[in-house]
């Protein structure tokens, strides 16, 4: 009898990658995926600790799962609950103390040991908490595991962890020190994905452009890795996320000008446009460094779509400092950007500061910044109307015969063309812009 597992994913793309690998690890134990909690024998919450809201969500979800587990026990049916990911790593045994219905807690670097942890849970009858850091071992263990393909566009983690210690951020504590996977290991994973029909890979890392994986002749750069991956048969498109302004090297910028498989989209978080705030954040770059970087990138690749992340209401942020953030956004002109209210996180230096910005001020700043970003995204999208964009078709749309794909600039594009199928890369002439997507038409030529 197959058992069913529901994996709920919160947080960033690295968690999405981990969730699919957790599924791969569980498959040989007889678990098949389900989206329905009532059908699930095992529920894994793959959690995010980045902001307070994200981690609080986990505890409320666990409350509901505990009730369900008790109800089932009364009917003689079992249910296992695991907390994986960054909350698991950060809070460890505190989770099983707050909620004894939780069977397993493990972090982002230990899920390859799930078979063993599940056995230990069965043998001892006690909750198991496993939060070691052993990144290299994880990837070696996962290498031999067959991969189930979720889409023609796949994530591929190449780098994990962070040594930068921005004063607001928990990632260095939840994911551990910076680690880059060896070049060959990544190429082999890309080949496996391509053999199953994947046409686009998004290379993932908390500081993906700081990649320094071992190659045959010493450490390799992200630009070199991209060159290798663009030679993997079947891989037509390459993306990478998230980059840090400090690690944006000349060879990577040049790769955008030279390599057609490298998509013209750069997610480069600035966080703030004010040098005092950037310094207090320990970002290691100034606003002018960031502006110059964007200039260099656009010189190499004029149509590059830029996206970013911003935090408003960092401790000590004045009205003038916030105005600098609005100004850098105006100057850069983003295709997309994500903005967040600063959330004090336990154990991070900025959380200890006494000059926290009041909630009402954060709200007001956030809505002003978001209005500006929304306007920029609309302008960027509108400028695509009338153009022909190469779209990789990824999934069916809601309407009969409709397909949804992505443009080179990561915009979602809706098309209704019965002759097309998922996995095609086709030139689409863009006709109109919706709130979150573009619509276009296939003129019958140029399918790849
Ligand atoms: N490594 C990436 C970001 C990882 S976290 C980088 O350095 O840019 C993703 C985003 O969450 C960050 O870019 C930041 O904007 C936001 N973030 C991180 N910690 C936060 C906090 N304490 N409060 C609000 N937003 C935060
Ligand atoms: Fe967090 Fe800064 Fe590291 Fe990004 S670079 S993960 S924001 S500490
Ligand atoms: Fe969240 Fe962990 Fe990613 S804290 S953003 S899931 S690295």
Coordinates of C-alpha atoms and ligand atoms in Angstrom, one line a residue:
X1 CA 0.0 0.0 0.0
X2 CA 1.4 3.4 -1.0
X3 CA 1.4 6.0 1.8
X4 CA 0.7 9.6 1.1
X5 CA 2.7 12.6 2.0
X6 CA 1.7 16.3 1.9
X7 CA 4.7 18.7 1.7
X8 CA 3.7 22.3 2.3
X9 CA 6.3 24.8 1.2
X10 CA 6.8 28.3 2.7
X11 CA 9.6 30.8 1.9
X12 CA 12.0 31.0 -0.9
X13 CA 12.8 29.0 -4.0
X14 CA 15.5 27.1 -2.1
X15 CA 12.8 25.6 0.0
X16 CA 10.8 24.7 -3.1
X17 CA 13.9 22.8 -4.4
X18 CA 14.3 21.2 -1.0
X19 CA 10.6 20.1 -1.0
X20 CA 11.0 18.3 -4.3
X21 CA 14.1 16.6 -3.0
X22 CA 12.3 15.6 0.2
X23 CA 9.7 14.0 -2.0
X24 CA 12.5 12.2 -3.9
X25 CA 13.9 10.9 -0.6
X26 CA 10.5 9.7 0.6
X27 CA 9.5 8.0 -2.7
X28 CA 11.6 4.8 -2.1
X29 CA 9.9 4.5 1.3
X30 CA 6.6 4.2 -0.4
X31 CA 5.3 7.7 -0.1
X32 CA 3.5 9.4 -3.0
X33 CA 2.6 13.1 -3.0
X34 CA -0.8 14.4 -2.2
X35 CA -2.2 17.9 -2.0
X36 CA -5.1 16.8 0.3
X37 CA -4.4 16.9 4.0
X38 CA -7.2 14.5 4.8
X39 CA -5.6 11.9 2.6
X40 CA -2.1 12.5 4.0
X41 CA -0.4 9.9 6.3
X42 CA 2.6 12.2 6.7
X43 CA 2.6 16.1 6.7
X44 CA 5.8 17.9 6.2
X45 CA 5.9 21.7 6.8
X46 CA 8.9 23.1 5.0
X47 CA 9.1 26.3 6.8
X48 CA 10.6 29.9 6.5
X49 CA 12.0 32.0 9.4
X50 CA 12.8 35.2 7.4
X51 CA 10.0 37.4 9.0
X52 CA 7.9 37.0 12.1
X53 CA 4.7 36.5 10.1
X54 CA 6.3 33.6 8.2
X55 CA 7.3 31.6 11.3
X56 CA 4.1 32.4 13.2
X57 CA 2.2 30.8 10.4
X58 CA 3.9 27.5 11.2
X59 CA 2.7 27.4 14.8
X60 CA -0.9 28.1 13.8
X61 CA -0.7 25.4 11.1
X62 CA 0.7 23.0 13.7
X63 CA -2.2 23.7 16.0
X64 CA -4.6 22.7 13.3
X65 CA -2.6 19.6 12.5
X66 CA -2.5 18.5 16.1
X67 CA -6.3 18.7 16.4
X68 CA -6.5 16.6 13.2
X69 CA -4.0 14.1 14.6
X70 CA -6.0 13.7 17.8
X71 CA -9.2 13.2 16.0
X72 CA -7.7 10.6 13.7
X73 CA -6.1 8.7 16.7
X74 CA -9.6 8.4 18.1
X75 CA -10.5 6.6 14.9
X76 CA -7.4 4.4 15.0
X77 CA -5.7 6.1 12.1
X78 CA -2.2 7.5 12.4
X79 CA -0.6 10.7 11.2
X80 CA 3.0 11.9 11.2
X81 CA 3.9 15.5 11.4
X82 CA 7.4 16.9 10.6
X83 CA 8.7 20.5 10.7
X84 CA 11.5 20.9 8.1
X85 CA 13.3 24.0 6.8
X86 CA 14.4 27.2 8.5
X87 CA 12.0 27.3 11.5
X88 CA 13.0 23.7 12.2
X89 CA 16.7 24.7 12.1
X90 CA 16.2 27.9 14.2
X91 CA 13.8 26.6 16.9
X92 CA 14.7 22.9 17.1
X93 CA 13.4 21.2 20.2
X94 CA 11.3 24.3 21.1
X95 CA 8.9 23.2 18.4
X96 CA 8.2 19.8 20.0
X97 CA 8.0 21.4 23.4
X98 CA 5.4 23.9 22.2
X99 CA 3.5 21.2 20.2
X100 CA 4.1 17.6 21.3
X101 CA 2.1 16.3 18.3
X102 CA 5.2 17.0 16.1
X103 CA 7.1 13.8 15.4
X104 CA 10.1 15.1 13.6
X105 CA 12.1 18.4 13.4
X106 CA 14.9 18.7 10.9
X107 CA 16.7 21.6 9.2
X108 CA 17.6 22.3 5.5
X109 CA 20.8 20.4 5.7
X110 CA 19.6 17.1 7.2
X111 CA 16.6 16.0 5.2
X112 CA 18.6 13.4 3.2
X113 CA 18.7 11.4 6.5
X114 CA 14.9 11.2 6.6
X115 CA 14.7 7.4 6.3
X116 CA 16.9 7.1 9.3
X117 CA 15.1 9.7 11.3
X118 CA 11.7 8.1 10.5
X119 CA 13.1 4.7 11.7
X120 CA 14.4 6.3 14.9
X121 CA 11.0 7.9 15.5
X122 CA 9.4 4.4 15.1
X123 CA 12.0 2.6 17.2
X124 CA 12.1 5.0 20.2
X125 CA 8.6 6.4 20.1
X126 CA 10.0 9.8 21.0
X127 CA 10.1 12.9 18.9
X128 CA 13.3 13.3 16.8
X129 CA 15.1 16.6 16.5
X130 CA 17.9 16.8 14.0
X131 CA 19.5 20.2 13.2
X132 CA 23.1 19.5 12.3
X133 CA 24.8 21.4 9.5
X134 CA 26.3 19.1 6.9
X135 CA 25.7 20.6 3.6
X136 CA 28.3 18.7 1.5
X137 CA 27.0 15.3 2.8
X138 CA 23.4 16.3 1.8
X139 CA 24.3 16.8 -1.8
X140 CA 26.4 13.7 -2.0
X141 CA 23.6 11.6 -0.5
X142 CA 21.0 13.2 -2.9
X143 CA 23.1 12.6 -6.0
X144 CA 22.2 9.0 -6.3
X145 CA 18.5 9.7 -5.7
X146 CA 16.3 9.7 -8.8
X147 CA 14.5 13.0 -9.3
X148 CA 10.9 13.4 -10.1
X149 CA 10.4 16.3 -12.5
X150 CA 7.8 18.9 -11.5
X151 CA 8.0 21.1 -14.6
X152 CA 9.9 21.9 -17.8
X153 CA 11.5 24.7 -15.8
X154 CA 13.3 23.4 -12.7
X155 CA 15.2 24.8 -9.8
X156 CA 18.7 23.6 -9.1
X157 CA 20.5 24.6 -5.9
X158 CA 24.2 25.3 -6.5
X159 CA 25.1 27.2 -3.4
X160 CA 23.8 27.4 0.1
X161 CA 24.2 29.4 3.2
X162 CA 25.6 32.9 3.8
X163 CA 28.6 34.4 5.5
X164 CA 27.5 38.0 5.0
X165 CA 25.5 38.6 8.2
X166 CA 23.3 41.5 7.3
X167 CA 22.2 42.7 10.6
X168 CA 18.5 42.1 9.9
X169 CA 18.8 38.5 8.5
X170 CA 18.4 35.0 10.0
X171 CA 19.7 33.1 6.9
X172 CA 23.3 32.7 8.1
X173 CA 21.9 31.1 11.3
X174 CA 19.3 28.9 9.6
X175 CA 21.3 27.8 6.5
X176 CA 24.8 27.9 7.9
X177 CA 28.0 29.0 6.2
X178 CA 28.4 29.6 2.5
X179 CA 29.0 26.4 0.6
X180 CA 29.2 25.8 -3.2
X181 CA 28.6 22.4 -4.8
X182 CA 31.3 21.1 -7.0
X183 CA 30.9 22.0 -10.7
X184 CA 30.7 18.4 -11.9
X185 CA 28.0 17.5 -9.4
X186 CA 25.8 20.3 -10.8
X187 CA 26.4 19.5 -14.4
X188 CA 25.3 15.9 -13.7
X189 CA 22.2 17.1 -12.0
X190 CA 21.4 19.4 -15.0
X191 CA 21.9 16.4 -17.4
X192 CA 19.5 14.3 -15.3
X193 CA 16.9 17.1 -15.4
X194 CA 17.4 17.7 -19.2
X195 CA 17.1 13.9 -19.9
X196 CA 13.6 14.1 -18.3
X197 CA 12.5 17.1 -20.4
X198 CA 13.6 20.1 -18.4
X199 CA 14.5 23.0 -20.7
X200 CA 15.1 25.8 -18.2
X201 CA 17.1 25.7 -15.0
X202 CA 17.2 28.3 -12.4
X203 CA 20.3 28.1 -10.4
X204 CA 19.7 28.8 -6.7
X205 CA 21.7 30.1 -3.8
X206 CA 21.3 32.7 -1.0
X207 CA 24.3 34.3 -2.7
X208 CA 24.3 32.6 -6.0
X209 CA 26.8 34.9 -7.6
X210 CA 29.3 34.2 -4.8
X211 CA 29.4 30.6 -6.3
X212 CA 33.0 29.2 -6.0
X213 CA 32.5 25.5 -6.6
X214 CA 35.4 23.1 -7.0
X215 CA 36.3 22.4 -10.6
X216 CA 39.1 20.3 -12.1
X217 CA 41.6 23.2 -11.8
X218 CA 40.5 24.9 -8.7
X219 CA 37.3 26.9 -7.8
X220 CA 35.0 28.0 -10.7
X221 CA 32.8 31.1 -11.0
X222 CA 29.1 31.3 -11.7
X223 CA 29.9 32.6 -15.2
X224 CA 32.0 29.5 -15.9
X225 CA 29.3 27.2 -14.5
X226 CA 26.8 28.9 -16.8
X227 CA 29.1 28.3 -19.8
X228 CA 29.2 24.6 -18.9
X229 CA 25.5 24.3 -18.4
X230 CA 24.7 26.0 -21.6
X231 CA 26.5 23.1 -23.3
X232 CA 24.2 20.5 -21.7
X233 CA 22.0 19.1 -24.4
X234 CA 18.3 20.1 -23.9
X235 CA 19.0 23.0 -21.6
X236 CA 17.8 26.1 -23.5
X237 CA 17.5 28.7 -20.7
X238 CA 19.5 29.5 -17.6
X239 CA 18.6 31.8 -14.8
X240 CA 20.1 32.4 -11.4
X241 CA 18.8 33.9 -8.1
X242 CA 19.6 35.6 -5.6
X243 CA 22.6 37.7 -6.3
X244 CA 24.4 40.1 -4.0
X245 CA 25.7 43.4 -5.3
X246 CA 29.1 42.7 -3.7
X247 CA 29.6 39.6 -5.8
X248 CA 28.5 40.8 -9.2
X249 CA 31.7 40.1 -11.1
X250 CA 32.8 41.3 -14.6
X251 CA 32.8 37.8 -16.1
X252 CA 29.1 37.3 -15.0
X253 CA 28.1 40.6 -16.5
X254 CA 30.0 39.7 -19.7
X255 CA 28.2 36.3 -19.8
X256 CA 24.9 38.2 -20.2
X257 CA 26.2 39.8 -23.4
X258 CA 27.7 36.6 -24.8
X259 CA 25.5 33.7 -23.8
X260 CA 22.0 33.7 -25.4
X261 CA 20.9 30.9 -23.0
X262 CA 21.4 33.2 -20.0
X263 CA 18.1 35.0 -19.6
X264 CA 18.1 38.8 -19.4
X265 CA 16.8 39.1 -15.9
X266 CA 18.8 40.0 -12.8
X267 CA 17.4 39.9 -9.3
X268 CA 19.7 42.2 -7.3
X269 CA 18.4 43.2 -3.9
X270 CA 19.4 46.7 -2.8
X271 CA 17.4 46.7 0.5
X272 CA 17.7 50.5 0.8
X273 CA 18.9 53.6 -1.2
X274 CA 20.4 55.3 1.9
X275 CA 24.1 54.8 2.7
X276 CA 23.6 55.2 6.5
X277 CA 21.0 52.5 6.5
X278 CA 23.0 50.3 4.2
X279 CA 25.9 50.6 6.5
X280 CA 23.8 49.8 9.6
X281 CA 22.5 46.8 7.7
X282 CA 26.1 45.6 7.1
X283 CA 25.4 45.3 3.4
X284 CA 28.9 46.1 2.3
X285 CA 27.8 48.3 -0.6
X286 CA 26.6 51.9 -1.1
X287 CA 23.8 53.3 -3.1
X288 CA 26.2 54.7 -5.7
X289 CA 28.0 51.3 -6.0
X290 CA 24.6 49.7 -6.7
X291 CA 23.6 52.4 -9.3
X292 CA 27.0 52.0 -11.1
X293 CA 26.6 48.2 -11.1
X294 CA 23.2 48.6 -12.8
X295 CA 24.8 50.9 -15.4
X296 CA 27.5 48.3 -16.2
X297 CA 24.9 45.5 -16.4
X298 CA 22.7 47.6 -18.8
X299 CA 25.7 48.5 -20.9
X300 CA 26.5 44.9 -21.4
X301 CA 22.9 43.9 -21.9
X302 CA 20.6 46.8 -22.7
X303 CA 17.3 45.0 -22.3
X304 CA 18.2 43.5 -18.9
X305 CA 15.1 43.3 -16.6
X306 CA 16.2 44.3 -13.1
X307 CA 14.4 43.2 -10.0
X308 CA 15.2 43.8 -6.4
X309 CA 14.2 43.5 -2.7
X310 CA 13.7 46.4 -0.3
X311 CA 13.2 46.7 3.4
X312 CA 11.3 49.7 4.8
X313 CA 11.4 50.8 8.4
X314 CA 14.8 49.4 9.3
X315 CA 15.7 50.7 12.8
X316 CA 16.8 54.3 12.6
X317 CA 15.4 54.8 9.1
X318 CA 14.4 58.5 8.9
X319 CA 12.0 60.1 6.4
X320 CA 14.9 61.4 4.4
X321 CA 16.6 57.9 4.4
X322 CA 13.3 56.4 3.1
X323 CA 13.2 59.1 0.4
X324 CA 16.6 57.9 -0.8
X325 CA 15.0 54.4 -1.2
X326 CA 12.2 55.9 -3.4
X327 CA 14.9 57.8 -5.4
X328 CA 17.0 54.7 -6.1
X329 CA 13.9 52.9 -7.3
X330 CA 13.0 55.8 -9.6
X331 CA 16.5 55.9 -10.9
X332 CA 16.9 52.2 -11.6
X333 CA 13.4 51.5 -13.0
X334 CA 12.5 48.0 -11.9
X335 CA 10.7 45.3 -14.0
X336 CA 9.6 43.8 -10.6
X337 CA 10.6 44.3 -7.0
X338 CA 9.6 42.9 -3.6
X339 CA 9.3 45.1 -0.6
X340 CA 8.9 44.2 3.1
X341 CA 8.4 45.9 6.4
X342 CA 11.4 45.3 8.6
X343 CA 10.7 42.4 11.0
X344 CA 12.9 42.1 14.1
X345 CA 14.3 38.6 14.2
X346 CA 15.5 36.8 17.3
X347 CA 19.3 36.7 17.6
X348 CA 20.0 39.3 14.9
X349 CA 21.8 42.6 15.9
X350 CA 19.2 45.0 14.4
X351 CA 16.5 43.5 16.6
X352 CA 18.3 44.7 19.7
X353 CA 18.3 48.3 18.6
X354 CA 16.2 50.8 20.5
X355 CA 15.3 53.0 17.6
X356 CA 12.7 50.7 16.0
X357 CA 10.4 52.4 13.6
X358 CA 6.7 52.5 14.6
X359 CA 4.4 50.1 12.8
X360 CA 2.2 52.9 11.4
X361 CA 5.3 54.6 9.8
X362 CA 6.4 51.2 8.3
X363 CA 2.9 50.7 6.9
X364 CA 2.8 54.1 5.3
X365 CA 6.3 53.8 3.8
X366 CA 5.6 50.3 2.5
X367 CA 2.4 51.4 0.7
X368 CA 4.2 54.3 -0.9
X369 CA 7.1 52.1 -2.1
X370 CA 4.8 49.4 -3.4
X371 CA 2.7 51.9 -5.3
X372 CA 5.9 53.1 -7.1
X373 CA 7.0 49.6 -7.8
X374 CA 3.6 48.6 -9.2
X375 CA 3.7 51.6 -11.5
X376 CA 7.2 50.6 -12.7
X377 CA 6.1 47.0 -13.4
X378 CA 3.1 48.2 -15.3
X379 CA 5.4 50.5 -17.4
X380 CA 7.8 47.6 -18.1
X381 CA 5.0 45.2 -19.1
X382 CA 3.3 47.8 -21.2
X383 CA 6.5 48.4 -23.2
X384 CA 6.4 44.7 -24.2
X385 CA 3.1 45.1 -26.1
X386 CA 3.8 44.8 -29.8
X387 CA 7.0 42.9 -29.2
X388 CA 7.8 39.3 -30.0
X389 CA 9.0 37.5 -27.0
X390 CA 10.3 33.9 -26.8
X391 CA 8.1 32.1 -24.3
X392 CA 8.7 28.7 -22.7
X393 CA 5.3 27.1 -22.2
X394 CA 5.2 25.6 -18.7
X395 CA 1.7 24.7 -17.7
X396 CA -2.0 24.6 -18.7
X397 CA -4.0 27.7 -18.0
X398 CA -7.4 27.9 -16.4
X399 CA -9.3 28.2 -19.7
X400 CA -9.7 25.3 -22.1
X401 CA -6.8 25.2 -24.6
X402 CA -4.9 27.9 -22.8
X403 CA -1.2 27.6 -21.9
X404 CA 0.9 29.6 -19.5
X405 CA 4.6 30.3 -20.1
X406 CA 7.4 32.7 -19.2
X407 CA 9.0 35.4 -21.2
X408 CA 12.8 35.9 -21.0
X409 CA 12.0 38.7 -18.5
X410 CA 10.1 36.2 -16.3
X411 CA 6.7 37.6 -17.1
X412 CA 3.9 35.2 -17.1
X413 CA 2.4 34.9 -20.6
X414 CA -1.0 33.5 -21.5
X415 CA -1.6 31.9 -25.0
X416 CA -4.4 30.0 -26.6
X417 CA -3.0 28.0 -29.5
X418 CA -4.1 24.4 -29.9
X419 CA -1.0 23.5 -31.9
X420 CA 1.4 24.3 -29.1
X421 CA 2.3 22.1 -26.1
X422 CA 4.1 22.3 -22.8
X423 CA 7.9 22.5 -23.2
X424 CA 7.7 24.5 -26.5
X425 CA 9.7 27.7 -26.8
X426 CA 7.9 29.9 -29.2
X427 CA 8.0 33.5 -30.3
X428 CA 4.8 35.1 -29.1
X429 CA 3.6 38.5 -30.2
X430 CA 2.4 40.3 -27.1
X431 CA -1.1 41.8 -27.4
X432 CA -2.1 43.0 -24.0
X433 CA -1.2 43.4 -20.3
X434 CA -3.3 42.1 -17.4
X435 CA -2.7 42.7 -13.7
X436 CA -0.1 40.0 -13.3
X437 CA 0.5 38.7 -16.8
X438 CA 0.8 39.3 -20.5
X439 CA -1.4 37.8 -23.3
X440 CA -0.1 37.0 -26.7
X441 CA -0.5 35.2 -29.9
X442 CA 1.5 32.6 -31.7
X443 CA 1.9 33.4 -35.4
X444 CA 2.7 29.8 -36.4
X445 CA 6.5 30.0 -37.0
X446 CA 9.7 29.7 -35.1
X447 CA 9.0 26.9 -32.6
X448 CA 12.1 25.5 -30.8
Ligands
LIG1 N1 20.4 36.6 0.1 C1 19.5 37.5 -0.4 C2 18.1 37.6 0.4 C3 17.6 36.5 1.1 S1 16.2 36.9 2.1 C4 20.1 38.9 -0.4 O1 21.1 39.1 0.2 O2 19.6 39.8 -1.0 C5 15.0 37.6 1.0 C6 14.6 39.0 1.3 O3 13.9 39.0 2.5 C7 15.8 39.9 1.5 O4 16.3 40.4 0.4 C8 15.2 41.0 2.4 O5 14.7 42.0 1.6 C9 14.1 40.3 3.1 N2 14.3 40.2 4.5 C10 15.3 39.5 5.1 N3 15.3 39.6 6.5 C11 14.3 40.4 6.7 C12 13.7 41.0 7.9 N4 14.2 40.7 9.1 N5 12.6 41.8 7.8 C13 12.1 42.1 6.6 N6 12.6 41.6 5.5 C14 13.6 40.8 5.5
LIG2 FE1 20.6 37.5 4.5 FE2 22.3 39.3 3.9 FE3 23.0 36.8 3.6 FE4 21.2 37.9 2.0 S1 23.4 38.4 2.2 S2 21.0 35.9 3.0 S3 20.1 39.3 3.3 S4 22.6 37.9 5.5
LIG3 FE1 13.0 31.6 4.4 FE2 15.0 30.0 4.9 FE3 14.5 30.8 2.4 S1 14.3 31.6 6.2 S2 13.6 32.8 2.8 S3 13.2 29.5 3.7 S4 16.5 30.5 3.4

